[in-house]
Coordinates of C-alpha atoms in Angstrom, one line a residue:
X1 CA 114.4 79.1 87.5
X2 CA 113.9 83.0 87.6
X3 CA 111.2 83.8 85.1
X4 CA 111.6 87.2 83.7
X5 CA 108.5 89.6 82.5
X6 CA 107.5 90.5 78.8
X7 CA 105.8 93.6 78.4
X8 CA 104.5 92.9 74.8
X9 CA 104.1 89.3 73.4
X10 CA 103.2 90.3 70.1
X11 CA 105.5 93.0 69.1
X12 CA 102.5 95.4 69.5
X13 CA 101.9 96.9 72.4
X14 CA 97.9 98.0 71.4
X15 CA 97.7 94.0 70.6
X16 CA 99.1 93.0 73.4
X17 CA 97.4 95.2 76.0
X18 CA 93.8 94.1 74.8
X19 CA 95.1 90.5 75.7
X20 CA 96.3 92.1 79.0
X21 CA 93.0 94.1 79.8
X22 CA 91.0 90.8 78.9
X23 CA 90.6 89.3 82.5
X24 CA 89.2 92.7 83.7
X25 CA 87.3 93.0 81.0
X26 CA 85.6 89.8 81.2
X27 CA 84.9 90.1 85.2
X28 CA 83.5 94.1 84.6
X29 CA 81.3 92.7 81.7
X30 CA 80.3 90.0 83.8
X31 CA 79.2 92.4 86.1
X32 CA 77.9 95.5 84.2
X33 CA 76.5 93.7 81.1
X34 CA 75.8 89.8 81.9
X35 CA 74.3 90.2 85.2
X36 CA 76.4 87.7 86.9
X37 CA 77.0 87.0 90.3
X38 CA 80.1 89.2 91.7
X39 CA 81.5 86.0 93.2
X40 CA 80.9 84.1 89.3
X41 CA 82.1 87.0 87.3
X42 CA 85.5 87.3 89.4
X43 CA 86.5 83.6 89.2
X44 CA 85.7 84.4 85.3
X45 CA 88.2 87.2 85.5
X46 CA 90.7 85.1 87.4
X47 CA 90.3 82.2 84.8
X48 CA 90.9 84.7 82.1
X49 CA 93.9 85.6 83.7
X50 CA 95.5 82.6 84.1
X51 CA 95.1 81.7 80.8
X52 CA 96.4 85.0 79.5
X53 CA 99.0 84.9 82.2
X54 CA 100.5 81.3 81.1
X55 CA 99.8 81.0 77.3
X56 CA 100.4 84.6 76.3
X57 CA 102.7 85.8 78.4
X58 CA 104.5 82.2 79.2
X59 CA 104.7 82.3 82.7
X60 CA 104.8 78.8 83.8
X61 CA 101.6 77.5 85.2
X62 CA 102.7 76.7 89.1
X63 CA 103.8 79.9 89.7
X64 CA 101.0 81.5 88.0
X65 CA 98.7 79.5 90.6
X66 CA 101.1 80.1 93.2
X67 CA 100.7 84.3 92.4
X68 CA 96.8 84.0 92.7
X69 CA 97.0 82.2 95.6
X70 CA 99.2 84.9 96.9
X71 CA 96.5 87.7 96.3
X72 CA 93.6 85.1 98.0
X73 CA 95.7 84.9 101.3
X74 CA 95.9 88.9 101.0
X75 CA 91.8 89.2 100.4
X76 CA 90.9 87.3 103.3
X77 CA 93.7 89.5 105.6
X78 CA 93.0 92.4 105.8
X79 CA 90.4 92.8 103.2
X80 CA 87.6 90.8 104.1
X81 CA 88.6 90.1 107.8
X82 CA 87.4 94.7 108.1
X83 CA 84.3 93.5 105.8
X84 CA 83.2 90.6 108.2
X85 CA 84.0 92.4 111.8
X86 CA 82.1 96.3 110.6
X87 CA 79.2 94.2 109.3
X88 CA 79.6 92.6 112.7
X89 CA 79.1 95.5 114.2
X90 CA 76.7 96.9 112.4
X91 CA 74.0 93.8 112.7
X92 CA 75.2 94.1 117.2
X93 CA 73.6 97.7 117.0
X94 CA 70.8 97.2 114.7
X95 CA 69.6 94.3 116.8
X96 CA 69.3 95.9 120.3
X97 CA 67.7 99.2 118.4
X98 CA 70.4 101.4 119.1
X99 CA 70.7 102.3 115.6
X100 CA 68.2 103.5 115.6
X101 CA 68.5 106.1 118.1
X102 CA 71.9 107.2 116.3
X103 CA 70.0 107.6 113.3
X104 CA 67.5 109.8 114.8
X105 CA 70.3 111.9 116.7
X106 CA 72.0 112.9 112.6
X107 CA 68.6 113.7 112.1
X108 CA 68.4 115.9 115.3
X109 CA 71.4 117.5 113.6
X110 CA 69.8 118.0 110.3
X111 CA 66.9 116.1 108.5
X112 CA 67.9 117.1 105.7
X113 CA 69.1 114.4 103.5
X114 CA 71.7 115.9 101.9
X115 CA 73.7 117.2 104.8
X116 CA 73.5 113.8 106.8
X117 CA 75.1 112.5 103.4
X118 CA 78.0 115.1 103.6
X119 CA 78.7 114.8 107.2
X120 CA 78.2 110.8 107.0
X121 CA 80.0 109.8 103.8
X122 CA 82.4 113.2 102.8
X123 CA 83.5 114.1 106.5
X124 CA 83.1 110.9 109.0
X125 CA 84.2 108.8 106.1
X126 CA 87.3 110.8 105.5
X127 CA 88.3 110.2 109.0
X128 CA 88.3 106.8 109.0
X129 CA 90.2 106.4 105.5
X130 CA 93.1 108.2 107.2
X131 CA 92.8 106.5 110.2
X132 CA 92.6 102.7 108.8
X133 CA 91.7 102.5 105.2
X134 CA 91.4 99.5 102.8
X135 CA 87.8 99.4 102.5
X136 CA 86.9 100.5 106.0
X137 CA 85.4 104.3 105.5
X138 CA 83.1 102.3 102.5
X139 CA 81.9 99.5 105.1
X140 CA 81.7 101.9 107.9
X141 CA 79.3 104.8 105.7
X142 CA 77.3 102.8 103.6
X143 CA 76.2 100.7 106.8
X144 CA 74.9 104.2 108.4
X145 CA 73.7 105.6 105.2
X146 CA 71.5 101.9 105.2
X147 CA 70.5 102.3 108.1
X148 CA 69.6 106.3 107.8
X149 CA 67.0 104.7 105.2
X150 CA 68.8 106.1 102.1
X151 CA 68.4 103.4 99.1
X152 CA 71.3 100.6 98.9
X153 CA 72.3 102.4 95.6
X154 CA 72.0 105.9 96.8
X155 CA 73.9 104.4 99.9
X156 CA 76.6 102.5 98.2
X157 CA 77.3 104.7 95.0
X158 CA 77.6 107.6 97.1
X159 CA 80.1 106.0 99.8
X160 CA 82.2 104.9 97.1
X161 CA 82.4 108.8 95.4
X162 CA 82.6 110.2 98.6
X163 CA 85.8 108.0 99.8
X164 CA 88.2 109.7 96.7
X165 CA 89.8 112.9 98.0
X166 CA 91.0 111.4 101.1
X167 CA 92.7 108.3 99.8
X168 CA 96.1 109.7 99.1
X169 CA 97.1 110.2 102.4
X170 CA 94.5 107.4 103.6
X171 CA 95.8 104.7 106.2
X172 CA 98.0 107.5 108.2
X173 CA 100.0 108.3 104.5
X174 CA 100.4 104.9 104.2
X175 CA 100.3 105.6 99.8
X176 CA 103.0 108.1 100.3
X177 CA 105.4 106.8 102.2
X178 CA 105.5 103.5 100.6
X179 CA 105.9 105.5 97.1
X180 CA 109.0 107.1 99.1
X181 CA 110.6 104.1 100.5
X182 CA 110.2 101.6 97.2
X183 CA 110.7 104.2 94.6
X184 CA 113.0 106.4 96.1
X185 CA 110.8 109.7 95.9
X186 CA 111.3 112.0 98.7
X187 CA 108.4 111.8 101.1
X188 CA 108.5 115.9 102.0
X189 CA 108.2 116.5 98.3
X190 CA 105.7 114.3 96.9
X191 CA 103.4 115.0 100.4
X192 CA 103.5 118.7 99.3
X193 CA 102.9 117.9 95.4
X194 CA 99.9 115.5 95.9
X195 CA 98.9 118.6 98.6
X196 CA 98.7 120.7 96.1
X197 CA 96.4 119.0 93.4
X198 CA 93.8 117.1 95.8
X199 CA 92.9 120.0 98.0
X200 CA 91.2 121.0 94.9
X201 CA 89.0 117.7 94.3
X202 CA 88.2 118.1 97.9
X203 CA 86.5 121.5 97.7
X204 CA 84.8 119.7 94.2
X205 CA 84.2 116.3 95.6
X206 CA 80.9 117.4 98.2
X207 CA 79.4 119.1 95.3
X208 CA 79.6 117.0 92.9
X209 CA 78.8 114.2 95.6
X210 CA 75.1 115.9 96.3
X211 CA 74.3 116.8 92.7
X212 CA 75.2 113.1 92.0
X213 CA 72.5 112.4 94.7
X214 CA 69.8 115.2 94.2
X215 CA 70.7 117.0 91.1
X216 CA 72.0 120.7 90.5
X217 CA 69.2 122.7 91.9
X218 CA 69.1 120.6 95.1
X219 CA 72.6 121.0 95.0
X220 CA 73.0 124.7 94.5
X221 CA 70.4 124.9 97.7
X222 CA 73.0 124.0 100.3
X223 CA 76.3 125.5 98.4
X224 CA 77.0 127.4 101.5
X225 CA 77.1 123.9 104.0
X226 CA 79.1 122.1 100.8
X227 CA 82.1 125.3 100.9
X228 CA 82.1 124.9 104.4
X229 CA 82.6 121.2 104.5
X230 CA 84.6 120.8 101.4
X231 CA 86.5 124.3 102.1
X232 CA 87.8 123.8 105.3
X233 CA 89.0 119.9 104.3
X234 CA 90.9 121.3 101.8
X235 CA 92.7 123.9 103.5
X236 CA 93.9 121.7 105.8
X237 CA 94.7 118.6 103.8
X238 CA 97.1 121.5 101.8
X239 CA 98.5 123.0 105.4
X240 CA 99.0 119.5 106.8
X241 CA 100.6 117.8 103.2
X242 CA 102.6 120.5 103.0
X243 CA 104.2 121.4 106.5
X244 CA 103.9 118.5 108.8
X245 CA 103.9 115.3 106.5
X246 CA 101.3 112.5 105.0
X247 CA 100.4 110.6 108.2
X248 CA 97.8 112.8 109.7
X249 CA 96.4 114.6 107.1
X250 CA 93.0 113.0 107.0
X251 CA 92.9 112.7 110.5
X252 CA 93.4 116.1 111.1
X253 CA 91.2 117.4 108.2
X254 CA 88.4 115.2 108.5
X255 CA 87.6 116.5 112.2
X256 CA 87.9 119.9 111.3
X257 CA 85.4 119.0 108.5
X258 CA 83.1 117.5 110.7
X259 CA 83.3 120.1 113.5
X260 CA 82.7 122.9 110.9
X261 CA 79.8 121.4 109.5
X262 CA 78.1 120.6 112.9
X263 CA 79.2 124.3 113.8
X264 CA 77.6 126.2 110.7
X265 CA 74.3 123.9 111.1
X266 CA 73.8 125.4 114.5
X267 CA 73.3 129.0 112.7
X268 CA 72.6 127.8 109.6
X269 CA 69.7 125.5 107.8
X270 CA 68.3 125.3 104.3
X271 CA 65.6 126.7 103.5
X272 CA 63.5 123.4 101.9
X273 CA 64.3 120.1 103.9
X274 CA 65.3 117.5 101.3
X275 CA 63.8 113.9 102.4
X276 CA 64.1 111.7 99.2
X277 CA 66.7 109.0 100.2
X278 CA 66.9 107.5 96.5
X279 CA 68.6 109.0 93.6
X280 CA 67.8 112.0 91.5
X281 CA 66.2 110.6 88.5
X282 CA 66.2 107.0 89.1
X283 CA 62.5 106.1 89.5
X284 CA 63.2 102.4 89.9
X285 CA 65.8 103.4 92.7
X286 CA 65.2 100.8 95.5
X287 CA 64.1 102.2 98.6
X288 CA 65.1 100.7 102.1
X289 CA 62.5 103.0 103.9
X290 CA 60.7 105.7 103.7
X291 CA 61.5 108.1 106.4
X292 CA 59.0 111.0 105.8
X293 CA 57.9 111.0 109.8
X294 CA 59.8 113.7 112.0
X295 CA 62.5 111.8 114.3
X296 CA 61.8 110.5 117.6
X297 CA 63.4 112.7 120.5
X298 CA 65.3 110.2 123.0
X299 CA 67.0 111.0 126.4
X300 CA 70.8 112.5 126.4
X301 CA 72.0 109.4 128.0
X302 CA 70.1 106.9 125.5
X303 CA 72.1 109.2 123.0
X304 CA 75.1 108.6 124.5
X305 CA 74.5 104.8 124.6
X306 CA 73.4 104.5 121.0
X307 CA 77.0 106.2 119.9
X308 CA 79.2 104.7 122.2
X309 CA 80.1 101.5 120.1
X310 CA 80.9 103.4 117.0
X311 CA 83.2 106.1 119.3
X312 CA 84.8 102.9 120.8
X313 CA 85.2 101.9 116.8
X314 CA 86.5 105.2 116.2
X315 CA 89.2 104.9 119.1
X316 CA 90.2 101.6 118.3
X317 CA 90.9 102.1 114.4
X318 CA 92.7 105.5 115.6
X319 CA 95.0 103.2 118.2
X320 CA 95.4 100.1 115.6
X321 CA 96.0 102.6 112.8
X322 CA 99.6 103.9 114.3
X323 CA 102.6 102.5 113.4
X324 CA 104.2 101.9 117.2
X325 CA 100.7 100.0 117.3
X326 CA 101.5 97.9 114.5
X327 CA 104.9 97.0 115.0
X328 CA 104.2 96.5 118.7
X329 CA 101.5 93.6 117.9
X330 CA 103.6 92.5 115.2
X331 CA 106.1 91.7 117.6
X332 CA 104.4 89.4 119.1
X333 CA 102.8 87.4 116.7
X334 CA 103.0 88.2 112.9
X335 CA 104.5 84.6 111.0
X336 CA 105.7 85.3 107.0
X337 CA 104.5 82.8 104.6
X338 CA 107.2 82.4 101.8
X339 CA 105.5 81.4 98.9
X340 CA 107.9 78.3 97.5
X341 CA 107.9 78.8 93.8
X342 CA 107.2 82.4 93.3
X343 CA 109.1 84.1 95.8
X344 CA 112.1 85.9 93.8
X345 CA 111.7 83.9 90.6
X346 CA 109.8 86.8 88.9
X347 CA 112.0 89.6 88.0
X348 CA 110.5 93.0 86.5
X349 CA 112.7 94.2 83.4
X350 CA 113.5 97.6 82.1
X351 CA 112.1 100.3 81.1
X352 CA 109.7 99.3 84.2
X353 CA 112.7 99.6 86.1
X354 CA 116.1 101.0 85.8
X355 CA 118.0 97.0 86.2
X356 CA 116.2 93.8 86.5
X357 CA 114.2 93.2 89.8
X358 CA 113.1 90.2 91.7
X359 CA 109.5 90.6 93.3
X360 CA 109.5 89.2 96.5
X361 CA 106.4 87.1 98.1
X362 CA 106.0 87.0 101.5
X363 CA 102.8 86.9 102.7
X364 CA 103.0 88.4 106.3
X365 CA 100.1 87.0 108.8
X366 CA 99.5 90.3 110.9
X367 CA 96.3 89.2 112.7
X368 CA 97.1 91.1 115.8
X369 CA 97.7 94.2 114.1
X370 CA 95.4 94.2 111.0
X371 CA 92.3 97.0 110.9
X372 CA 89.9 94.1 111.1
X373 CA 90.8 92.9 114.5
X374 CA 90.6 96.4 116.2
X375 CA 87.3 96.5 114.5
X376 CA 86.9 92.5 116.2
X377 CA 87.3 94.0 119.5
X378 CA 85.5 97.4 119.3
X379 CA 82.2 95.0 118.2
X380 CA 83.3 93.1 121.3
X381 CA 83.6 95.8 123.4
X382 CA 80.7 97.6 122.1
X383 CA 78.7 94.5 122.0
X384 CA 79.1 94.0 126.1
X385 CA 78.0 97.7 126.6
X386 CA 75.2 97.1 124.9
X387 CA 74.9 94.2 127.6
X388 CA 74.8 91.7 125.2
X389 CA 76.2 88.2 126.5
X390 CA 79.2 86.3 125.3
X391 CA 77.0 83.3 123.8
X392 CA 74.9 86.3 121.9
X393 CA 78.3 87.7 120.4
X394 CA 79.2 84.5 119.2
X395 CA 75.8 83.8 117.7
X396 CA 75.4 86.6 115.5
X397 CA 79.4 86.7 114.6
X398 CA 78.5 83.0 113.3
X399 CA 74.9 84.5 111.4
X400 CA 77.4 87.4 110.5
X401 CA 79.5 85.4 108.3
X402 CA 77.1 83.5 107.1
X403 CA 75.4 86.3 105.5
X404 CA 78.7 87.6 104.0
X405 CA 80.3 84.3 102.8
X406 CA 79.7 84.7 99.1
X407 CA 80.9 88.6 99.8
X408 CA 84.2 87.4 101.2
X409 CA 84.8 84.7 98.3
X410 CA 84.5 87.3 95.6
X411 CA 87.4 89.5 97.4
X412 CA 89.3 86.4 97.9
X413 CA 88.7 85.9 94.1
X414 CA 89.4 89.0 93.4
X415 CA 92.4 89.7 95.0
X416 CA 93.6 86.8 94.0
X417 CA 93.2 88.1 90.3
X418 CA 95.0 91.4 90.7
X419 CA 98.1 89.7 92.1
X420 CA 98.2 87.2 89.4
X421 CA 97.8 90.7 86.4
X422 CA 100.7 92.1 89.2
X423 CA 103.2 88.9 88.8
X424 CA 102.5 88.1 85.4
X425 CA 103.5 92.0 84.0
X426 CA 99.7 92.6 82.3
X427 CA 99.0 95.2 84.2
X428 CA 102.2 96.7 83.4
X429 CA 101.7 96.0 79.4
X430 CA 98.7 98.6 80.4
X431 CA 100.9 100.9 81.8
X432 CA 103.1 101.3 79.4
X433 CA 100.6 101.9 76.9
X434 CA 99.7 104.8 78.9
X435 CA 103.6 105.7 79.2
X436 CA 103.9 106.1 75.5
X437 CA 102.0 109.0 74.9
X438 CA 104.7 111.9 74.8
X439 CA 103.7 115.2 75.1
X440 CA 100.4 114.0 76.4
X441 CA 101.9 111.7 79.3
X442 CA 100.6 114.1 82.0
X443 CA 97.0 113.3 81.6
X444 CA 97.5 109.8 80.6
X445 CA 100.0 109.0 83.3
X446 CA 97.4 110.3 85.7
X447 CA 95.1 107.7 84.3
X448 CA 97.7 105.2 84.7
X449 CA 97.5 106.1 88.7
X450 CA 94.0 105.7 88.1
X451 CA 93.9 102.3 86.2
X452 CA 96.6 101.1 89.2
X453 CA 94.0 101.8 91.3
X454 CA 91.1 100.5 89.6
X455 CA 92.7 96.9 89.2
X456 CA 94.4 96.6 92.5
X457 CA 91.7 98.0 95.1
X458 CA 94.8 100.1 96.1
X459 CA 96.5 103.3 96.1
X460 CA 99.2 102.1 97.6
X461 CA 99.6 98.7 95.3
X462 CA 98.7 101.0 92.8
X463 CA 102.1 103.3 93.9
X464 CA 104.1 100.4 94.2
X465 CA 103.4 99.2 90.7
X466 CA 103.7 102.6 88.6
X467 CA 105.5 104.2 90.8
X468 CA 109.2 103.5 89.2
X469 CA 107.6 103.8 85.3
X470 CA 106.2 107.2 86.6
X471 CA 109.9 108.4 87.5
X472 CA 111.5 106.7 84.7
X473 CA 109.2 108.5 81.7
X474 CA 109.0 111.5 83.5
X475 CA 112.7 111.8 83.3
X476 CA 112.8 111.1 79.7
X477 CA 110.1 113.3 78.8
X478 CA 112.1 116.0 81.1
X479 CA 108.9 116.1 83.3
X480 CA 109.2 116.8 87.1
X481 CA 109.8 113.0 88.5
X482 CA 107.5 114.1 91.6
X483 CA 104.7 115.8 89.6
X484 CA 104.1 112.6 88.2
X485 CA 104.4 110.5 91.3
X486 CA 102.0 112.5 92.4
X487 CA 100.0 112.1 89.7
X488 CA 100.2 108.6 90.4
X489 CA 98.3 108.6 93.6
X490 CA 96.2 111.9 93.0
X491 CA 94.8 109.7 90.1
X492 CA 94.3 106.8 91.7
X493 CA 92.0 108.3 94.4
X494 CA 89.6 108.1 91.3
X495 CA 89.8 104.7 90.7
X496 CA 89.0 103.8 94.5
X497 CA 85.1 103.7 93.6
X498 CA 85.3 101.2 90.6
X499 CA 87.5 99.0 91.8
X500 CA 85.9 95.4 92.3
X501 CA 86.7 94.8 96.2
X502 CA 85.3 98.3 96.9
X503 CA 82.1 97.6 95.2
X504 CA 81.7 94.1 97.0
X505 CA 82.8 95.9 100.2
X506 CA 79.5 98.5 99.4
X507 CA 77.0 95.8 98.4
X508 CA 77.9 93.4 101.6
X509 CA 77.6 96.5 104.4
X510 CA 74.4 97.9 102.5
X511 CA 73.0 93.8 102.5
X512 CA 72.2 94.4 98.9
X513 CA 74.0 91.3 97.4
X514 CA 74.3 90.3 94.0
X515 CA 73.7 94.1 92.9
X516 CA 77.7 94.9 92.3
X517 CA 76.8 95.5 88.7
X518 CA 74.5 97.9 89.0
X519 CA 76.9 99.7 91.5
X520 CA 79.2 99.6 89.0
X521 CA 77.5 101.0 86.1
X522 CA 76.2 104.0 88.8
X523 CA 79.9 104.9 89.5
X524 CA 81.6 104.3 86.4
X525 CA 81.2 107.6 84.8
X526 CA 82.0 109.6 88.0
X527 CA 85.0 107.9 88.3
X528 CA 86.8 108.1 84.5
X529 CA 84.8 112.0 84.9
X530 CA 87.0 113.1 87.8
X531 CA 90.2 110.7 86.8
X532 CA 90.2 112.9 83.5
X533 CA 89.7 116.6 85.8
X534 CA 92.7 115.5 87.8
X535 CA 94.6 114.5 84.3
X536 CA 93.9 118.1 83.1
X537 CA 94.9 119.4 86.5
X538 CA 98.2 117.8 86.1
X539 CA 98.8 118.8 82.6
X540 CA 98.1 122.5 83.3
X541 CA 100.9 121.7 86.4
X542 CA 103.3 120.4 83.9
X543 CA 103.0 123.0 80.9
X544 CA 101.1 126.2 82.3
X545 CA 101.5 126.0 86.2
X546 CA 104.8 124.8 86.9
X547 CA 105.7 127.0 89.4
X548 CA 103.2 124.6 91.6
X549 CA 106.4 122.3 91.4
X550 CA 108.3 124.2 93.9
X551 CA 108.3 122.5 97.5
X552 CA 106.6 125.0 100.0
X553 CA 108.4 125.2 103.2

């Protein structure tokens, strides 16, 4: 029997969406206030959510189960199968020492603090967002920054800030186009909209990242390296969005960035080296090392050697990142799970959509063509440059997961819960709470985007959920439909950093486990901050700007 989705239970929506926000807020609580273990406090939240799910919103019990276990097939591929390989990776070069000659090449670069930050986690991180995505520029930068010395919460809060601006169009556009093809929003247009609100954020992002790490004066010390960086990002993530397309607008601005950085710190260097690695103002800031001593001076070719795995990384994320890539390996091996008892026996109702709507679920097993296993064979690669044997490899991929098992369960677990808030329609009671604010729906549909975001782990999910309720109340309100499906993914960006699988993504490559809560409470207010700036961007867009509307061509 098809079951079909209530919005509101009660009769009232504001009684009905705290029932619907109750499994996220029993896992965030669990993790902010309670102290729990991430891996405790999700199956909380997903517990929560069943119950909700089945006795509030009546959806029967199997399928329910059947929607969770859904979301846990989807946390294990692709989610945690990037987590387990980059950490992989990571503990290959740290154990032959060749870390530790990359880290003293950045600081041959710069010592200063600051600018490995904005060349690590703004710039390098950027690039691999647009090249691969879902979690990987968060695994990737907070490893590095771990392994510069920085703190584990200096290193993980600041990852997770750093990776917003880029996630539009991260994955090769992989938000934008699926907005386009589900929702029916043309790709040129929205590219071009969302290309003209980010670039923005992009220039604001490295500023606000430092004086989140040093504070305002230290941040006002390097405001020439920050334009640079930020600057030249943001003019091409506008020239890119707007005239070529979504797929390669990372790519293409986070090399620029990178180059133009390294360029401007050949003629250019700040006046006062900055070498705290903790936090501005956090006293009780846990230190991984103290790195006070000037940087050892190693040969060109032991350089090389000590960069060469993460360029092969580089290269293979690139390669499995593009489409041909994917559908080539997909070809050869990528079965789809039907899940018997869910599988078109929800159907979404109006005003969510236009007419009824079965949700399909298929889970597709792309093992050949998922980020993780380029990342697989880059440490594999990488690993037998290094001239480590084939026993070695498999040892430490063995200690590897060990380390990370409880990390994997809680993205299991928490995937698992946002596709049962997805199938069950809470998330959409939340939604439309949002979508009944009338004059005021520009800032509070942006926060939609960003509450997509926040409970899916995805700017794409996050598309894919709101995007339809974005084009239907825009239309009613006589709003531009593609403003706000912009505003849909422009918002979400800011949700990237709170969202539970990124945190647990930041704690597991920093090794600082069973600390997601205080990550958490560290991002939180940088996250509903900027959400709200982008909300006031898009309102001023709507009512004072609209001219910004118009598709340049």
């Amino acid at each position: 029997m098809v079951w079909q989705q209530i919005y509101d239970p009660f009769g009232s929506m504001w009684m009905s969406s705290l029932l619907a926000a109750l499994p996220v807020v029993v896992m965030l609580a669990g993790l902010g206030l309670f102290h729990l273990k991430a891996h405790i406090a999700a199956a909380a939240g997903l517990v929560t959510a069943l119950l909700v799910a089945v006795f509030v919103y009546g959806m029967p019990a199997g399928m329910a189960a059947n929607a969770a276990f859904l979301g846990a097939l989807m946390g294990m591929l692709p989610i945690g199968w990037i987590v387990l390989n980059i950490i992989f990776l990571h503990q290959l070069t740290d154990q032959n020492g060749s870390f530790k000659v990359l880290q003293d090449s950045i600081a041959g670069i710069t010592e200063d603090r600051r600018l490995q930050l904005l060349l690590i986690a703004f710039a390098f991180g950027a690039f691999f967002e647009g090249a691969a995505g879902f979690g990987t520029p968060v695994a990737v930068t907070a490893s590095i920054l771990i392994g510069l010395g920085f703190s584990p919460l200096a290193a993980s809060g600041l990852s997770l800030i750093a990776n917003t601006a880029p996630v539009a169009f991260g994955a090769l556009g992989s938000p934008i186009i699926t907005l386009s093809k589900v929702h029916g929003y043309d790709l040129m247009e929205v590219s071009s909209m969302i290309g003209r609100q980010l670039p923005f954020f992009s220039l604001l992002v490295p500023f606000w990242l430092i004086w989140a790490f040093a504070g305002r004066k230290a941040m006002l010390e390097i405001w020439p390296a920050l334009l640079v960086t930020g600057g030249s990002f943001a003019i091409m993530q506008f020239l890119v969005s707007n005239y070529i397309g979504p797929e390669l607008v990372d790519v293409i601005a986070a090399v620029v960035s990178m180059f133009s950085l390294v360029a401007f710190l050949r003629v250019w260097q700040p006046r006062r080296i900055y070498r705290s690695v903790s936090l501005k103002g956090r006293p009780h800031d846990e230190t991984a090392v103290v790195p006070n001593a000037a940087p050892t001076l190693h040969s060109r070719s032991a350089v090389i050697r000590a960069w060469t795995p993460w360029a092969i990384l580089t290269v293979f994320v690139f390669i499995w990142g593009l489409p041909p890539v994917k559908a080539f390996f997909d070809g050869w091996y990528a079965p789809k799970l039907v899940i018997a008892g869910l599988h078109e026996l929800v159907e979404k109702m109006p005003p969510v959509v236009t007419t009824p709507h079965k949700e399909s679920a298929i889970y597709t097993l792309s093992l050949l063509s998922a980020t993780g296993t380029g990342i697989l064979l880059a440490a594999i690669v990488g690993g037998l440059v290094m001239r480590y044997r084939p026993a070695a490899l498999v040892t430490t991929f063995a200690q590897t997961f060990w380390r990370v098992r409880y990390s994997l369960l809680t993205i299991v677990l928490m995937l698992a819960l946002g596709s049962l808030t997805r199938f069950s329609g809470t998330d959409t009671t939340l939604g439309l709470t949002f979508a009944n604010t009338g004059w005021l729906y520009p800032f509070f549909g942006t926060l939609m985007g960003w509450l997509g975001v926040a409970l899916t782990g995805s700017d794409t999910a996050s598309n894919v959920l709101f995007g339809g309720m974005q084009k239907v109340a825009a239309e009613q309100l006589g709003l531009s439909p593609n403003l706000m499906g912009a505003a849909n993914s422009s918002g979400g960006v800011m949700g990237k950093m709170i969202d539970a699988q990124s945190i647990v993504v930041a704690s597991t490559a920093t090794r600082w486990f069973n600390h997601e809560g205080e990550i958490l409470r560290y991002v939180f207010f940088h996250s509903i901050a900027l959400a709200c700036l982008v909300g006031l961007f898009v309102t001023l867009q709507a009512y004072v700007f609209p001219f910004t509307e118009m598709v340049v061509r």
